[in-house]
Short mmCIF file of C-alpha atoms and ligand atoms in Angstrom, two decimals:
data_model
loop_
_atom_site.label_atom_id
_atom_site.label_comp_id
_atom_site.label_asym_id
_atom_site.label_seq_id
_atom_site.Cartn_x
_atom_site.Cartn_y
_atom_site.Cartn_z
CA UNK V 1 -42.47 -33.83 -14.54
CA UNK V 2 -40.48 -31.70 -12.07
CA UNK V 3 -37.94 -32.34 -9.61
CA UNK V 4 -39.38 -32.86 -5.90
CA UNK V 5 -37.21 -30.73 -3.79
CA UNK V 6 -37.54 -27.90 -6.59
CA UNK V 7 -41.09 -28.61 -6.65
CA UNK V 8 -41.51 -28.34 -2.75
CA UNK V 9 -39.81 -25.52 -2.54
CA UNK V 10 -41.09 -23.32 -5.46
CA UNK V 11 -44.65 -23.60 -4.44
CA UNK V 12 -43.36 -22.35 -1.00
CA UNK V 13 -43.37 -24.69 1.40
CA UNK V 14 -39.75 -24.77 2.31
CA UNK V 15 -36.15 -24.89 0.93
CA UNK V 16 -34.54 -27.43 -1.51
CA UNK V 17 -32.63 -28.42 1.70
CA UNK V 18 -35.23 -29.07 3.57
CA UNK V 19 -37.10 -31.35 1.43
CA UNK V 20 -35.32 -33.92 1.78
CA UNK V 21 -35.81 -33.39 5.87
CA UNK V 22 -39.37 -33.25 4.81
CA UNK V 23 -39.52 -36.58 2.34
CA UNK V 24 -37.25 -38.58 4.75
CA UNK V 25 -40.08 -37.61 7.76
CA UNK V 26 -42.53 -39.31 5.55
CA UNK V 27 -44.55 -36.54 4.98
CA UNK V 28 -44.46 -36.21 1.06
CA UNK V 29 -46.33 -39.25 -1.26
CA UNK V 30 -46.37 -39.39 -4.51
CA UNK V 31 -49.41 -41.21 -6.62
CA UNK V 32 -50.31 -42.85 -3.37
CA UNK V 33 -46.95 -43.94 -2.65
CA UNK V 34 -44.59 -42.63 0.50
CA UNK V 35 -41.85 -40.95 -1.43
CA UNK V 36 -38.04 -42.00 -0.39
CA UNK V 37 -35.64 -39.31 -2.86
CA UNK V 38 -35.87 -35.76 -2.93
CA UNK V 39 -34.94 -35.78 -6.57
CA UNK V 40 -37.93 -37.56 -8.29
CA UNK V 41 -39.35 -36.53 -10.54
CA UNK V 42 -42.79 -35.90 -10.07
CA UNK V 43 -45.90 -34.95 -11.93
CA UNK V 44 -47.26 -31.88 -9.72
CA UNK V 45 -50.84 -33.23 -9.69
CA UNK V 46 -49.78 -36.67 -8.18
CA UNK V 47 -48.15 -35.69 -4.82
CA UNK V 48 -49.18 -34.72 -1.42
CA UNK V 49 -47.83 -33.52 1.51
CA UNK V 50 -49.04 -34.66 4.86
CA UNK V 51 -51.73 -35.61 2.78
CA UNK V 52 -53.08 -32.87 1.10
CA UNK V 53 -52.69 -31.92 -2.74
CA UNK V 54 -49.87 -29.40 -3.66
CA UNK V 55 -51.81 -26.02 -3.51
CA UNK V 56 -51.83 -24.28 -6.81
CA UNK V 57 -48.93 -26.46 -8.61
CA UNK V 58 -49.80 -25.00 -12.05
CA UNK V 59 -49.76 -21.28 -10.67
CA UNK V 60 -52.17 -19.32 -7.60
CA UNK V 61 -54.55 -17.20 -8.09
CA UNK V 62 -56.96 -15.82 -5.51
CA UNK V 63 -59.36 -12.62 -4.35
CA UNK V 64 -58.55 -11.37 -0.40
CA UNK V 65 -60.79 -8.62 1.01
CA UNK V 66 -58.59 -5.45 1.75
CA UNK V 67 -59.75 -3.97 4.56
CA UNK V 68 -58.95 0.49 5.19
CA UNK V 69 -54.88 0.76 6.48
CA UNK V 70 -53.85 -1.42 4.58
CA UNK V 71 -51.34 -0.92 1.56
CA UNK V 72 -50.80 -2.90 -1.23
CA UNK V 73 -47.05 -2.53 -1.26
CA UNK V 74 -44.27 -5.00 -0.37
CA UNK V 75 -42.02 -2.09 1.29
CA UNK V 76 -41.94 -1.04 5.12
CA UNK V 77 -42.76 1.89 6.38
CA UNK V 78 -46.22 3.01 5.17
CA UNK V 79 -48.42 0.78 7.68
CA UNK V 80 -49.85 -2.80 7.37
CA UNK V 81 -49.83 -4.19 3.99
CA UNK V 82 -52.24 -6.65 2.57
CA UNK V 83 -49.31 -9.69 2.31
CA UNK V 84 -49.30 -9.82 5.81
CA UNK V 85 -52.76 -11.39 5.29
CA UNK V 86 -51.98 -13.99 3.44
CA UNK V 87 -50.55 -17.14 4.25
CA UNK V 88 -46.67 -17.00 4.04
CA UNK V 89 -45.80 -19.90 2.24
CA UNK V 90 -47.33 -17.71 -0.76
CA UNK V 91 -44.36 -15.49 -0.41
CA UNK V 92 -41.90 -17.81 -0.42
CA UNK V 93 -43.27 -19.17 -3.80
CA UNK V 94 -40.83 -18.76 -6.53
CA UNK V 95 -42.33 -16.60 -8.40
CA UNK V 96 -43.73 -14.76 -5.19
CA UNK V 97 -47.85 -13.79 -5.48
CA UNK V 98 -48.15 -9.52 -6.23
CA UNK V 99 -51.51 -8.26 -6.08
CA UNK V 100 -53.48 -7.74 -9.55
CA UNK V 101 -53.38 -3.98 -9.69
CA UNK V 102 -53.32 -1.90 -6.68
CA UNK V 103 -56.16 -0.18 -4.11
CA UNK V 104 -55.37 2.91 -2.01
CA UNK V 105 -54.37 2.61 1.45
CA UNK V 106 -57.93 4.16 2.37
CA UNK V 107 -59.89 1.67 0.23
CA UNK V 108 -61.52 -1.50 1.06
CA UNK V 109 -62.78 -4.25 -0.75
CA UNK V 110 -61.69 -7.00 -3.53
CA UNK V 111 -57.85 -7.25 -4.99
CA UNK V 112 -56.84 -10.48 -6.70
CA UNK V 113 -53.43 -11.93 -5.60
CA UNK V 114 -51.32 -14.09 -8.02
CA UNK V 115 -48.29 -15.11 -8.89
CA UNK V 116 -49.12 -15.99 -12.66
CA UNK V 117 -47.05 -12.61 -14.41
CA UNK V 118 -48.99 -13.21 -17.98
CA UNK V 119 -52.25 -12.89 -15.75
CA UNK V 120 -51.18 -9.39 -14.10
CA UNK V 121 -50.39 -8.22 -17.56
CA UNK V 122 -53.59 -9.18 -18.83
CA UNK V 123 -55.53 -7.77 -15.89
CA UNK V 124 -53.39 -4.43 -15.77
CA UNK V 125 -53.26 -3.42 -19.59
CA UNK V 126 -54.89 -0.72 -20.32
CA UNK V 127 -56.16 -1.84 -23.68
CA UNK V 128 -57.77 -5.08 -21.85
CA UNK V 129 -60.92 -2.51 -20.53
CA UNK V 130 -60.84 -4.58 -17.44
CA UNK V 131 -64.03 -4.06 -16.00
CA UNK V 132 -63.65 -2.45 -11.95
CA UNK V 133 -66.86 -1.30 -10.04
CA UNK V 134 -66.68 0.62 -6.40
CA UNK V 135 -68.98 1.46 -4.23
CA UNK V 136 -68.54 5.42 -3.32
CA UNK V 137 -69.80 7.83 -0.89
CA UNK V 138 -68.98 11.25 -0.95
CA UNK V 139 -69.05 14.29 1.18
CA UNK V 140 -72.68 15.94 -0.51
CA UNK V 141 -75.74 15.61 -1.68
CA UNK V 142 -75.16 13.77 -5.30
CA UNK V 143 -76.54 15.09 -8.32
CA UNK V 144 -78.63 12.64 -10.83
CA UNK V 145 -76.99 14.86 -13.68
CA UNK V 146 -73.80 13.16 -13.04
CA UNK V 147 -75.17 10.12 -14.31
CA UNK V 148 -74.70 11.52 -17.83
CA UNK V 149 -71.11 13.54 -17.07
CA UNK V 150 -69.66 10.15 -16.40
CA UNK V 151 -70.64 8.05 -19.32
CA UNK V 152 -69.51 11.30 -21.30
CA UNK V 153 -66.15 9.68 -21.67
CA UNK V 154 -65.21 14.03 -21.44
CA UNK V 155 -64.01 13.95 -17.64
CA UNK V 156 -60.58 15.42 -17.44
CA UNK V 157 -59.12 14.20 -14.52
CA UNK V 158 -56.05 17.40 -13.01
CA UNK V 159 -52.47 17.55 -14.79
CA UNK V 160 -53.87 14.99 -18.12
CA UNK V 161 -54.76 15.88 -20.76
CA UNK V 162 -56.51 12.44 -22.10
CA UNK V 163 -60.36 12.05 -20.69
CA UNK V 164 -61.75 9.35 -19.01
CA UNK V 165 -63.56 6.67 -20.66
CA UNK V 166 -67.19 6.49 -19.87
CA UNK V 167 -68.40 5.15 -16.80
CA UNK V 168 -71.40 3.94 -15.07
CA UNK V 169 -72.36 5.80 -12.32
CA UNK V 170 -75.74 4.47 -10.14
CA UNK V 171 -76.92 6.72 -7.43
CA UNK V 172 -78.01 4.76 -4.83
CA UNK V 173 -78.54 7.45 -2.22
CA UNK V 174 -77.98 11.16 -1.50
CA UNK V 175 -74.35 10.31 -1.02
CA UNK V 176 -74.12 7.15 -2.48
CA UNK V 177 -73.28 5.21 -5.82
CA UNK V 178 -71.94 2.79 -7.54
CA UNK V 179 -69.46 3.35 -10.33
CA UNK V 180 -68.17 0.72 -13.08
CA UNK V 181 -65.04 2.06 -15.03
CA UNK V 182 -62.89 0.09 -17.73
CA UNK V 183 -59.36 2.37 -16.66
CA UNK V 184 -57.15 2.00 -13.36
CA UNK V 185 -55.29 5.37 -13.43
CA UNK V 186 -54.06 6.53 -10.74
CA UNK V 187 -56.37 7.29 -7.68
CA UNK V 188 -58.95 7.33 -10.37
CA UNK V 189 -62.29 7.24 -8.98
CA UNK V 190 -61.20 9.92 -5.62
CA UNK V 191 -59.52 11.80 -8.65
CA UNK V 192 -63.58 11.74 -10.87
CA UNK V 193 -65.71 12.60 -8.65
CA UNK V 194 -62.95 15.71 -7.22
CA UNK V 195 -62.67 17.22 -11.07
CA UNK V 196 -66.47 17.23 -10.59
CA UNK V 197 -66.66 18.91 -7.05
CA UNK V 198 -67.34 16.64 -5.00
CA UNK V 199 -65.16 14.71 -2.46
CA UNK V 200 -65.16 10.96 -1.89
CA UNK V 201 -64.86 9.94 1.76
CA UNK V 202 -65.40 6.17 1.65
CA UNK V 203 -64.23 3.95 -1.17
CA UNK V 204 -64.55 0.08 -1.45
CA UNK V 205 -64.17 -2.30 -4.82
CA UNK V 206 -67.18 -4.88 -5.04
CA UNK V 207 -65.98 -5.95 -8.15
CA UNK V 208 -63.23 -6.92 -10.76
CA UNK V 209 -63.43 -8.57 -13.83
CA UNK V 210 -66.21 -10.06 -12.97
CA UNK V 211 -65.18 -11.67 -9.64
CA UNK V 212 -67.47 -10.16 -6.39
CA UNK V 213 -66.45 -10.89 -2.94
CA UNK V 214 -69.84 -13.19 -2.84
CA UNK V 215 -69.89 -12.85 1.13
CA UNK V 216 -66.29 -13.19 2.31
CA UNK V 217 -65.28 -11.09 5.04
CA UNK V 218 -62.94 -8.42 5.38
CA UNK V 219 -59.08 -9.77 5.29
CA UNK V 220 -60.04 -13.17 4.52
CA UNK V 221 -59.00 -14.67 0.88
CA UNK V 222 -60.35 -17.35 -1.48
CA UNK V 223 -58.30 -19.64 -3.76
CA UNK V 224 -60.03 -19.12 -7.76
CA UNK V 225 -59.57 -21.08 -10.49
CA UNK V 226 -57.11 -20.06 -12.23
CA UNK V 227 -58.27 -20.36 -15.45
CA UNK V 228 -61.16 -17.35 -14.14
N1 URA G 301 -59.54 5.07 -7.72
C1 URA G 301 -59.10 5.14 -6.78
O1 URA G 301 -59.43 6.25 -5.96
N2 URA G 301 -58.51 4.48 -5.19
C2 URA G 301 -58.23 3.30 -5.50
O2 URA G 301 -58.41 2.84 -4.27
C3 URA G 301 -59.02 2.84 -6.75
C4 URA G 301 -59.67 3.28 -7.72
#
């Protein structure tokens, strides 16, 4: 059970003080009965605001189709951020939402967004070996021998001593391939190709931890069941 004003503010709907007005205006119901006090204790699942259940009261998990040109930081000054594409109320949640890992500014595709701290740890821990698949376009014809090279677990990135874990490369045309990796090193896909003499000219993430975009259009987001 949680205090109603605290609950509404932690889910980003309004400040605790504003909750008083929201309740006074008759916009909140608890178990179908219009609430009268903002300090009453409630089961978050029994509360509606403007006749709608509260959004993700136990923690929010969503997928976003990140367009090229957007950065995954909260900071200004590096261009538009993915947070501009999300409902502003998500940023007012406490804790606020954050991305699970990051994509480069010039990478498009699937990125998960959450306010559930342990989920971020779980998906970004190197030990978790979460599978991520990227659609890669390169600057000159791919060599079929690359499939074995990526699978070998011997690709060394510049300035690093530990080789990358084996990765699965599927060549889909002369200049395109799908690459599945289980690590998340800085600029990893671009650097893996660069170490072998290819420049990545376009990069798109099509899958992350078994999630796929499933027709989700660029700049759009979709809530996911929290357990997935
Ligand atoms: N690898 C990269 O090089 N860039 C990304 O954005 C993701 C993986």
